[in-house]
mmCIF file of C-alpha atoms (C1' of nucleotides) and ligand atoms in Angstrom:
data_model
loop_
_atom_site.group_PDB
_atom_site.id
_atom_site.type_symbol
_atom_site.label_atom_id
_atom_site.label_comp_id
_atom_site.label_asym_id
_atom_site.label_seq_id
_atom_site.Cartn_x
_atom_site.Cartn_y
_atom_site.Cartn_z
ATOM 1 C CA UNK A 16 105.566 89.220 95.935
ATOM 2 C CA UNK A 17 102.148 88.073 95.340
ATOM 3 C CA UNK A 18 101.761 86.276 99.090
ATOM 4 C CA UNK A 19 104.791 88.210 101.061
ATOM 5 C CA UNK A 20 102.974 89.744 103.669
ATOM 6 C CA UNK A 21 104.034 93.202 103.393
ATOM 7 C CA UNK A 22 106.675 94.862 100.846
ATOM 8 C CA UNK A 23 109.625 96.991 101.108
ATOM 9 C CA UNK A 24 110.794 97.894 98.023
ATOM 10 C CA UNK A 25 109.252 98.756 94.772
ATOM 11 C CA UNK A 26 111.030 99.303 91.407
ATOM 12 C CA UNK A 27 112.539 102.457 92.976
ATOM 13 C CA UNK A 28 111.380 103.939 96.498
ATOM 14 C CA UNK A 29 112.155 107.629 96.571
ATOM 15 C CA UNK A 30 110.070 109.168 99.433
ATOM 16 C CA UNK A 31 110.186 112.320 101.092
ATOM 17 C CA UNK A 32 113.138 111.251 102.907
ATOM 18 C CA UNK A 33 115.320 111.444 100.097
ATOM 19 C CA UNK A 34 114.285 114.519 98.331
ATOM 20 C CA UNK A 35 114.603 115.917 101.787
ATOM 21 C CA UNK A 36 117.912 114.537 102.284
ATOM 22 C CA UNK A 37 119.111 115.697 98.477
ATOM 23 C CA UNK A 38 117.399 119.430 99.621
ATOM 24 C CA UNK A 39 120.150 119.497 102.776
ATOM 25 C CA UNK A 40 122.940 118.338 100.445
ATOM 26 C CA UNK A 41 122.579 120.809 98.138
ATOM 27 C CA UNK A 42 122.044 123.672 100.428
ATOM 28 C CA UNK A 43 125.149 123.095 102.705
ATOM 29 C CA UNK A 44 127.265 122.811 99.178
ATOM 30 C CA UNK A 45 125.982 125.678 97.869
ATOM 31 C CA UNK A 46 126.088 127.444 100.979
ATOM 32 C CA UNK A 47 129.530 126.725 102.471
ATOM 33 C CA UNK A 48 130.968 123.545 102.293
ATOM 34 C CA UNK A 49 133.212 123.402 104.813
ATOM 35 C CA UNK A 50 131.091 125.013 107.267
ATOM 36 C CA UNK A 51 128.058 123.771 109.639
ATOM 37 C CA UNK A 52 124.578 124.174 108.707
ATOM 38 C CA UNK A 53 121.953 123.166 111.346
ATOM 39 C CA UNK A 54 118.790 121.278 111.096
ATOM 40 C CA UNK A 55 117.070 124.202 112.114
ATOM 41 C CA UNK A 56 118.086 126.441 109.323
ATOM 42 C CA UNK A 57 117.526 124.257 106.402
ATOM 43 C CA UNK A 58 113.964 123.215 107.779
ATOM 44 C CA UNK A 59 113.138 126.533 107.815
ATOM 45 C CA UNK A 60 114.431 127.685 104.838
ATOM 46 C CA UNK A 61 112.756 124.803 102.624
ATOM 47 C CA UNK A 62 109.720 124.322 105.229
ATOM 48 C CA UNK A 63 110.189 120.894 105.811
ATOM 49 C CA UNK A 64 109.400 119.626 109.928
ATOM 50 C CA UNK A 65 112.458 120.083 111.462
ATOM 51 C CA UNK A 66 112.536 116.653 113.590
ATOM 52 C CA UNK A 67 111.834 114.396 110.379
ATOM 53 C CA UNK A 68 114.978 116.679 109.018
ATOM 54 C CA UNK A 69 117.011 116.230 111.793
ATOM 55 C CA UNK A 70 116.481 112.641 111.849
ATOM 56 C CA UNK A 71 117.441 112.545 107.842
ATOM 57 C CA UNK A 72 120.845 113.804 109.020
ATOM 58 C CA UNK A 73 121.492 111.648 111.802
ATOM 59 C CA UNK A 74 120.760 108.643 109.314
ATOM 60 C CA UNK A 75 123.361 110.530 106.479
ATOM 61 C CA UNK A 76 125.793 110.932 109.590
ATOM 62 C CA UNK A 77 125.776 107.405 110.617
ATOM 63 C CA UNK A 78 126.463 106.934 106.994
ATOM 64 C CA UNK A 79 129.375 109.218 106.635
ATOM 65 C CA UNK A 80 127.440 111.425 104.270
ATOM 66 C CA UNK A 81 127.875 114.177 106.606
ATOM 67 C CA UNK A 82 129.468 114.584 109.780
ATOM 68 C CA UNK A 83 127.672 116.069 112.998
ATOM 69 C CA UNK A 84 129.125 118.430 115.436
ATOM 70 C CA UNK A 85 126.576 118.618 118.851
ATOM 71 C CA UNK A 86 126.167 121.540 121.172
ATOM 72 C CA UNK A 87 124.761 125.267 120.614
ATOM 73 C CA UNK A 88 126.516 126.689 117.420
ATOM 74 C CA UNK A 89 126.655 122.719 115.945
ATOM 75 C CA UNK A 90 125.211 121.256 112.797
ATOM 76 C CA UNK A 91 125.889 119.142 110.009
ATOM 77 C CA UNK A 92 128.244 119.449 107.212
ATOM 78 C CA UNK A 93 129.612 117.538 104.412
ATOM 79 C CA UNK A 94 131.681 114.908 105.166
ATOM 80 C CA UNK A 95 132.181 112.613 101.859
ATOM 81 C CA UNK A 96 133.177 113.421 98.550
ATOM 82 C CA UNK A 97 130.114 113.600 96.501
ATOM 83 C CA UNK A 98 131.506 113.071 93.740
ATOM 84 C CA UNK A 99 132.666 109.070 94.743
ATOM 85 C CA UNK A 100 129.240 107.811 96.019
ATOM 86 C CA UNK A 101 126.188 106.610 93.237
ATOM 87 C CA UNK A 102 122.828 107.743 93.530
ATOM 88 C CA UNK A 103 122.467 103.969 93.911
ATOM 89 C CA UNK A 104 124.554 103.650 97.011
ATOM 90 C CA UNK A 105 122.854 106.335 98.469
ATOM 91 C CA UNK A 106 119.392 105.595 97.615
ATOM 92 C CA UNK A 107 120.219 101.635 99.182
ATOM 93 C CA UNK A 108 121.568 103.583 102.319
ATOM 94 C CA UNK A 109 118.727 105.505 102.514
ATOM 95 C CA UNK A 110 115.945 103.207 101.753
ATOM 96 C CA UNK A 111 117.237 99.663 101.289
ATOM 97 C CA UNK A 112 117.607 97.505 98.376
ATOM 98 C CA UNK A 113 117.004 98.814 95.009
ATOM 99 C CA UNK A 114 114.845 96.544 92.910
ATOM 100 C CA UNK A 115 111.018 96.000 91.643
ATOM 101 C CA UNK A 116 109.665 93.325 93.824
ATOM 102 C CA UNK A 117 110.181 91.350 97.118
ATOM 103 C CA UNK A 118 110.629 88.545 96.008
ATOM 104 C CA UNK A 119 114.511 89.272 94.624
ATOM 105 C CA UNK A 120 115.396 90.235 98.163
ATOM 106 C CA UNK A 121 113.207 88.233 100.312
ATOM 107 C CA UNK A 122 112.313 84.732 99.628
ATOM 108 C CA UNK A 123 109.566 83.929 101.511
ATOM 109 C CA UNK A 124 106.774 84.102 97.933
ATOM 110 C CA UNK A 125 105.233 80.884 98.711
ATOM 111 C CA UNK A 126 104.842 80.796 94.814
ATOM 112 C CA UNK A 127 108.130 81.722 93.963
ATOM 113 C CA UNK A 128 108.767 78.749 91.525
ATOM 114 C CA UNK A 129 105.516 79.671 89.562
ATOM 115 C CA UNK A 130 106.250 82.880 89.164
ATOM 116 C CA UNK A 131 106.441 83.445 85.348
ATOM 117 C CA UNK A 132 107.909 86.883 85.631
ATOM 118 C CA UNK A 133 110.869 86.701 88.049
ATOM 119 C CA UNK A 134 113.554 86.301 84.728
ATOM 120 C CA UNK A 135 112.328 89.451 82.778
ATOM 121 C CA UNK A 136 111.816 92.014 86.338
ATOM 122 C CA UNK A 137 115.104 90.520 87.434
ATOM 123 C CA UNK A 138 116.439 92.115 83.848
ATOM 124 C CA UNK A 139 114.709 95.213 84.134
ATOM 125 C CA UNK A 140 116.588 95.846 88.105
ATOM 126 C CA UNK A 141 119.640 95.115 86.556
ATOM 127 C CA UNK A 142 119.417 98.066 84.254
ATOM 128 C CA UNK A 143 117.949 100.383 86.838
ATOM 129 C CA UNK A 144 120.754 99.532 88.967
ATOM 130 C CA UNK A 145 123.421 100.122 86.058
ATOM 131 C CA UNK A 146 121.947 103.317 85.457
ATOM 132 C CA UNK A 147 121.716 104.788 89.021
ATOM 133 C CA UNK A 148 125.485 103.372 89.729
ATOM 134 C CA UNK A 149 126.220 105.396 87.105
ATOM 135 C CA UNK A 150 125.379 108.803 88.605
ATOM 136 C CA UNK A 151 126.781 110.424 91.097
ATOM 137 C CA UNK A 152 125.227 112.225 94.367
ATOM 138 C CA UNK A 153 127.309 115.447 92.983
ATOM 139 C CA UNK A 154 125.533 115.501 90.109
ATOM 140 C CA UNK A 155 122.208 116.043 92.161
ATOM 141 C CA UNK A 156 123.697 118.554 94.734
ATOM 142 C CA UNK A 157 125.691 121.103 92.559
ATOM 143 C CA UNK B 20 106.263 117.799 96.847
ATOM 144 C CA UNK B 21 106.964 119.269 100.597
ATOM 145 C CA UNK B 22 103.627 120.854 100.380
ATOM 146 C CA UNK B 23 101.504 118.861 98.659
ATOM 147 C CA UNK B 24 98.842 117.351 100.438
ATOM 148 C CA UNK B 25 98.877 114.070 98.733
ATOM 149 C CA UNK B 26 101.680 112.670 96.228
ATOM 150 C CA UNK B 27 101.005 110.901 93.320
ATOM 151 C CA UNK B 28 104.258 109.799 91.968
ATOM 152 C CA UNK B 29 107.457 108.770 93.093
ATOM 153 C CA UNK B 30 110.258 107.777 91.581
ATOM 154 C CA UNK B 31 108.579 104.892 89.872
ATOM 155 C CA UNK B 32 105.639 103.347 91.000
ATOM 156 C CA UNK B 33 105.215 99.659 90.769
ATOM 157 C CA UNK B 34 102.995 97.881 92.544
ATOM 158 C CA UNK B 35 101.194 94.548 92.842
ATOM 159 C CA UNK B 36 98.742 96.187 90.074
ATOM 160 C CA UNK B 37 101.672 96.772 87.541
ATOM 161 C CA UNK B 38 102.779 93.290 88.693
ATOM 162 C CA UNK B 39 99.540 91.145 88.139
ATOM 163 C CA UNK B 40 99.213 92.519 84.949
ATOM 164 C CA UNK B 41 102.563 91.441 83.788
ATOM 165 C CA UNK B 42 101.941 87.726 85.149
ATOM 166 C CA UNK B 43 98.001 88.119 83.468
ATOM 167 C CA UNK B 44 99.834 88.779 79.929
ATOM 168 C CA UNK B 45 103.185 86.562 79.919
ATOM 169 C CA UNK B 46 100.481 83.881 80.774
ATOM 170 C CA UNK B 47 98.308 84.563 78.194
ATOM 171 C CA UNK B 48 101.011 85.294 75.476
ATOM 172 C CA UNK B 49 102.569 81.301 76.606
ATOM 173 C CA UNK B 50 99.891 80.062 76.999
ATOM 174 C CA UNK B 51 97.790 80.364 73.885
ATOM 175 C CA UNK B 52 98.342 83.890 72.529
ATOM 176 C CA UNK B 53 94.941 83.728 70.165
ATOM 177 C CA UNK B 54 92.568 82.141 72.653
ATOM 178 C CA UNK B 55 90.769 83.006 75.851
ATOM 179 C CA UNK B 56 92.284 82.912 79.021
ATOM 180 C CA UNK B 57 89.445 83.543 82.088
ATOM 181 C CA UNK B 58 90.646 86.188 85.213
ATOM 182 C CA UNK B 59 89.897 82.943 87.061
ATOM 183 C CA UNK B 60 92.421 80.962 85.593
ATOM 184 C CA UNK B 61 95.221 83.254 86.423
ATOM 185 C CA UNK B 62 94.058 83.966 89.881
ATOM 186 C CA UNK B 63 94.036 80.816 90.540
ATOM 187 C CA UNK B 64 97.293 79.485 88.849
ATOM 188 C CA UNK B 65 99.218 82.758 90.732
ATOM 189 C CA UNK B 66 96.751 82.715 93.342
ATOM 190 C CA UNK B 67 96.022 86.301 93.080
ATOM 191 C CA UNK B 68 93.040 87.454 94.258
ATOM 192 C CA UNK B 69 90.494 87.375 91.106
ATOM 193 C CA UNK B 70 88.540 90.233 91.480
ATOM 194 C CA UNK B 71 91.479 92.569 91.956
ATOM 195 C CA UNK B 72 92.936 90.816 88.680
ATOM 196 C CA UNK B 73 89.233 91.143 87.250
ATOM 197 C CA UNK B 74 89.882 94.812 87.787
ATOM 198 C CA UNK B 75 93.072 95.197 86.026
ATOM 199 C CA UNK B 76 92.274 92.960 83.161
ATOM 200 C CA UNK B 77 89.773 95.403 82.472
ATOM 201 C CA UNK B 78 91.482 98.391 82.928
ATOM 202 C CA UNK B 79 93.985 97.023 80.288
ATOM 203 C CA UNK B 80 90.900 96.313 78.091
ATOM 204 C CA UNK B 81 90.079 99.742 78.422
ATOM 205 C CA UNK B 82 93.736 100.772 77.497
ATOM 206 C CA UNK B 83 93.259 98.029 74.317
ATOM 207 C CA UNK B 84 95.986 96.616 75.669
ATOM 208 C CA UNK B 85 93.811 93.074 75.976
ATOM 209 C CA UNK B 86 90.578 92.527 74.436
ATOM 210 C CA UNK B 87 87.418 91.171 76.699
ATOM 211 C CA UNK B 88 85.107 88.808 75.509
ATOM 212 C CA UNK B 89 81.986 88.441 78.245
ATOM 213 C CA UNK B 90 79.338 85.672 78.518
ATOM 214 C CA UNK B 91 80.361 81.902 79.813
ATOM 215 C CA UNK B 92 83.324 80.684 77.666
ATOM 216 C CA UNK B 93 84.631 84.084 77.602
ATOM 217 C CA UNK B 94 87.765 86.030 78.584
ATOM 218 C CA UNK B 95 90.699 87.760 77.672
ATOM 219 C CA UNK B 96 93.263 87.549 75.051
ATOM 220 C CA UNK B 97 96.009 89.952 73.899
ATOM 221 C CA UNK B 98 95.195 92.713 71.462
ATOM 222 C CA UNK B 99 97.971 94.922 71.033
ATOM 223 C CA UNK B 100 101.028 93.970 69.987
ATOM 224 C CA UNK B 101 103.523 94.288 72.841
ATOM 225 C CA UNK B 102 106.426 94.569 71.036
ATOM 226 C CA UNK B 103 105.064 97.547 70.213
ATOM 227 C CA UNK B 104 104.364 99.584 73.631
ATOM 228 C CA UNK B 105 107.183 100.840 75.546
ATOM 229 C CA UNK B 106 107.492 99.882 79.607
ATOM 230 C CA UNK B 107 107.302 103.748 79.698
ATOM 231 C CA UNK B 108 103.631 103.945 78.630
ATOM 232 C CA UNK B 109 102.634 100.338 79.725
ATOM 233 C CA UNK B 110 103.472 101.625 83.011
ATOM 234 C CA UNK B 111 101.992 105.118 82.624
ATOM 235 C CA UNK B 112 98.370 103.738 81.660
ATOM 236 C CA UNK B 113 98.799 101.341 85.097
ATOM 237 C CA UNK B 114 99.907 104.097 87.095
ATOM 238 C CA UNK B 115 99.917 107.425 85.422
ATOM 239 C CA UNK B 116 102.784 109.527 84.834
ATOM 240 C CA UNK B 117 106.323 108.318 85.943
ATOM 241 C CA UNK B 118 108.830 110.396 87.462
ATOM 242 C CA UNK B 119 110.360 111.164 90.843
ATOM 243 C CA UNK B 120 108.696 114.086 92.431
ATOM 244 C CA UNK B 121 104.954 115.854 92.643
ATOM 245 C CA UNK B 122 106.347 118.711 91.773
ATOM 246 C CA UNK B 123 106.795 118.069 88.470
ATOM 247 C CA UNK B 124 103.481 117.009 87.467
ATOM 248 C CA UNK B 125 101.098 118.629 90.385
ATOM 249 C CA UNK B 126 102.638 122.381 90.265
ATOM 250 C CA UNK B 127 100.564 122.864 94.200
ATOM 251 C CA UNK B 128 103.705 122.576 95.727
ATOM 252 C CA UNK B 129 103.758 126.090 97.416
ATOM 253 C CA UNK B 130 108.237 126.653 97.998
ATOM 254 C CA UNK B 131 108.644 125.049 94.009
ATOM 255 C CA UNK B 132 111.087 128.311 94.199
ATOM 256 C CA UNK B 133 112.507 127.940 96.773
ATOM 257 C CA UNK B 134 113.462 124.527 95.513
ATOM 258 C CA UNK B 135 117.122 123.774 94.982
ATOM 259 C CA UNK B 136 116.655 120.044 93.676
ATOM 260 C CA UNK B 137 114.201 120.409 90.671
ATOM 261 C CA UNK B 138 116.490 120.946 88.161
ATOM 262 C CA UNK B 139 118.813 117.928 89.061
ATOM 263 C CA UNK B 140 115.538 115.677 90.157
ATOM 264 C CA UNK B 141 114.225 116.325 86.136
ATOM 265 C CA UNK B 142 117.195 114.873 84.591
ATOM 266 C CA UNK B 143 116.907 111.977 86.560
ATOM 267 C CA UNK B 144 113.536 111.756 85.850
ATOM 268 C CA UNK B 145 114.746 111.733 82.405
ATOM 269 C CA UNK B 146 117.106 109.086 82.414
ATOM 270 C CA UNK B 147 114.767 106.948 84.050
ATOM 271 C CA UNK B 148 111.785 107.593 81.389
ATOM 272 C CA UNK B 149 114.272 107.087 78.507
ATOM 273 C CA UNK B 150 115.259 103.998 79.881
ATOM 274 C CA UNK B 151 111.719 102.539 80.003
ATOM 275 C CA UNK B 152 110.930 103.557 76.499
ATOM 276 C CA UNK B 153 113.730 101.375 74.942
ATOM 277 C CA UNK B 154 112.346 99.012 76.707
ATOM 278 C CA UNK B 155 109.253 97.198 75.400
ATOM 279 C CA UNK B 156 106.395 94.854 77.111
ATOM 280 C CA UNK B 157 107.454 92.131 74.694
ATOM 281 C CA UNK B 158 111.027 92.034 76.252
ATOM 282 C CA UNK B 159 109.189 90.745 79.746
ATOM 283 C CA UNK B 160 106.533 88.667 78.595
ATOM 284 C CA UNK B 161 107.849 86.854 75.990
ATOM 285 C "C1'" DA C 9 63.049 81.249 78.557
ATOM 286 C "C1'" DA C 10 66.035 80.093 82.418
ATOM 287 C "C1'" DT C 11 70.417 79.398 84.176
ATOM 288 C "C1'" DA C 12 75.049 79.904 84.958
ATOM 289 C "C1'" DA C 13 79.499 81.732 84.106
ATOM 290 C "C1'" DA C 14 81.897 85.234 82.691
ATOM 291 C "C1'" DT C 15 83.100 90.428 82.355
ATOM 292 C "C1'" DA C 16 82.212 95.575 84.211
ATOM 293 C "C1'" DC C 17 82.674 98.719 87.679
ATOM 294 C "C1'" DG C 18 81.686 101.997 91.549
ATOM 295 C "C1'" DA C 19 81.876 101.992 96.547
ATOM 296 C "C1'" DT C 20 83.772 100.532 100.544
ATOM 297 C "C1'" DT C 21 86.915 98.375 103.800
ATOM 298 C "C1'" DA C 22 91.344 96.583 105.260
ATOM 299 C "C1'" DA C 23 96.127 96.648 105.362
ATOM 300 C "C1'" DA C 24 100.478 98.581 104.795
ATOM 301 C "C1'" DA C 25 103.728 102.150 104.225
ATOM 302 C "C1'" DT C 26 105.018 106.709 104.820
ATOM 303 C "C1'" DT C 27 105.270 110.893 107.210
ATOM 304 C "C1'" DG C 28 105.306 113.523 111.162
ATOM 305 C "C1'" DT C 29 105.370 114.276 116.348
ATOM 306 C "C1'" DC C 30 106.628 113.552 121.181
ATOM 307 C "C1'" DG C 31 109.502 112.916 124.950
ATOM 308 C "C1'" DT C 32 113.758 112.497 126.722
ATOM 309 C "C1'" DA C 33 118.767 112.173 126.717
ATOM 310 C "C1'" DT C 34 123.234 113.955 125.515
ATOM 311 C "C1'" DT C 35 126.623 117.285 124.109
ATOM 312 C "C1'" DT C 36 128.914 121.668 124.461
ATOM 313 C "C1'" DA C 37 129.505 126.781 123.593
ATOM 314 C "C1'" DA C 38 128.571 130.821 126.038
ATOM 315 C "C1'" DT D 30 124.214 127.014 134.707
ATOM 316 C "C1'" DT D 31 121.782 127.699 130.790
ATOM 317 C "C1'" DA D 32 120.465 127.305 126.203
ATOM 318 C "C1'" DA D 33 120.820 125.481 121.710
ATOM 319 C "C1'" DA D 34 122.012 121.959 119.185
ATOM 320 C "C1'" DT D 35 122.253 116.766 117.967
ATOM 321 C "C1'" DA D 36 120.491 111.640 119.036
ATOM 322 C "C1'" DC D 37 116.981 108.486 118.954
ATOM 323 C "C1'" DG D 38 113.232 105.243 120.240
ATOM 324 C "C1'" DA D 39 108.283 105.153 120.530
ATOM 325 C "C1'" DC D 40 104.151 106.602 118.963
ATOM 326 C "C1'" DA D 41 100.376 108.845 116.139
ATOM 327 C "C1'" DA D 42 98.499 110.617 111.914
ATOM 328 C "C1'" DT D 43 98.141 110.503 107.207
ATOM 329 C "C1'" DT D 44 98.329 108.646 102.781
ATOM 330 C "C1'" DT D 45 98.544 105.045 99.613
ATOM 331 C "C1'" DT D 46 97.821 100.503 98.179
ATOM 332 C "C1'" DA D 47 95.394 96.165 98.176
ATOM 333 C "C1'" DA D 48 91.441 93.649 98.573
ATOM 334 C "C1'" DT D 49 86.477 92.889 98.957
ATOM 335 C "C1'" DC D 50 81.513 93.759 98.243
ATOM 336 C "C1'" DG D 51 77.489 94.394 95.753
ATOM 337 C "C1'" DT D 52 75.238 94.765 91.699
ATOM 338 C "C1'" DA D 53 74.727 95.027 86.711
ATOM 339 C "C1'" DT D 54 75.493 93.256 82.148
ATOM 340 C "C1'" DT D 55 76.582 89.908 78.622
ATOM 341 C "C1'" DT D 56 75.978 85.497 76.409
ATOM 342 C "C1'" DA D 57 76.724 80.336 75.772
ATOM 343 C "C1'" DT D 58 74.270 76.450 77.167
ATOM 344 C "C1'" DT D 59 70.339 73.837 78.361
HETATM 345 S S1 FES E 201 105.405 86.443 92.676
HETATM 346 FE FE1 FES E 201 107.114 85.823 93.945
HETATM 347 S S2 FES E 201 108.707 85.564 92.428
HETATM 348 FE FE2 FES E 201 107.083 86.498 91.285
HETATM 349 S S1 FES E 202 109.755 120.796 96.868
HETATM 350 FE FE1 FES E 202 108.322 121.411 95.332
HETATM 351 S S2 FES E 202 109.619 121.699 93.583
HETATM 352 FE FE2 FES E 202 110.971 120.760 95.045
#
DNA sequence: AATAAATACGATTAAAATTGTCGTATTTAA
DNA sequence: TTAAATACGACAATTTTAATCGTATTTATT
């Protein structure tokens, strides 16, 4: 990590995106599952910008997360089973690899083999991802 | 966190900071855990930059996490006992407070009502922060 | 006493990452 | 045909992180 030239993970990267993306979840399954909710509505409701939302969706939809329906009266709705996907899948789908520094994902550390700390992080990922493959997205949205 | 201006937190923060300082004290601790070890010898050996090492070395000996000795000949050298201090508050004192979302330390956020996730968000924030206080500095530097 | 090598630290700049916006295309119900 | 919704790449603004600068202080050595 020390000479990568830029980073993209840290121990855990939850931005914006997520929370926004764990907002629309839980408001279509609270609201009605089975039917649509638009971008429009849950920006609104929960003030976040509605294109930034709307693009959050079209991620979870190329996911499967949700499914999206186009035209006037469309929108988003649920499309998984919440209940089957870790907050570590979806936090990877999200935002890429889980983990604490570059350097276990990308190998270009020019000091990689001096490194005197690569063992122990590499320990402490492990347990972050146990414990994040142990949760469920369900257990965030209901 | 929608609202706030600026975030402080996310999920966990770990950056090159957190990371320097863990190099700065396995070295030290294999090295020669009684004697002095100069910000100049790490930089070098990890090629970090040295005054942004400097820095943290002294932040930690503000935290009496490492004691500083100035003058020519002088240094660093562990103080505390690391088995001792959790990853929880090693990375607090680094970082500040750990957890997922603004909102839960910086109460500005101006919908934290309207908020469907804060409940679920906390015990996540939970897990994670009882995770990191099983977890001790000694188990990564040593 | 002078020098040099180290820590101490606030201020500033540079770089990177995140967040948000714009413009345009496509789909489809009314 | 129109309007309201999704789709998405490109761009701009903001925020955060990383690094540097400048100067002061301490102290072993000469
Ligand atoms: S600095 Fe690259 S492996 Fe640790
Ligand atoms: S957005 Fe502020 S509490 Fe969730």
């Amino acid at each position: 990590m020390v000479n990568s030239l830029y980073r993209e993970n840290e121990l855990l990267k939850i931005t914006r995106k997520v929370e926004y993306a764990l907002i629309a979840l839980r408001h279509m399954q609270a609201k009605d599952p089975k039917g649509l909710t638009s971008a429009k509505e849950i920006a609104i409701h929960y003030r976040i910008p509605k294109q930034l939302l709307a693009k959050i969706l079209q991620q979870m939809s190329r996911d499967n997360i949700v499914e999206a329906v186009q035209g006037p009266a469309g929108g988003y709705r649920i499309r998984a089973n919440l209940g089957e996907i870790s907050l570590k899948d979806f936090f990877e789908r999200l935002e890429g690899p889980l983990g604490m520094m570059d350097c276990f994902f990308e190998s270009d550390c020019i000091q990689i083999n001096a490194c005197n700390i690569r063992v122990p992080i590499q320990r402490i990922n492990d347990n972050m991802r146990e414990m994040f493959s142990k949760m469920t997205l369900m257990e965030v949205t209901q």
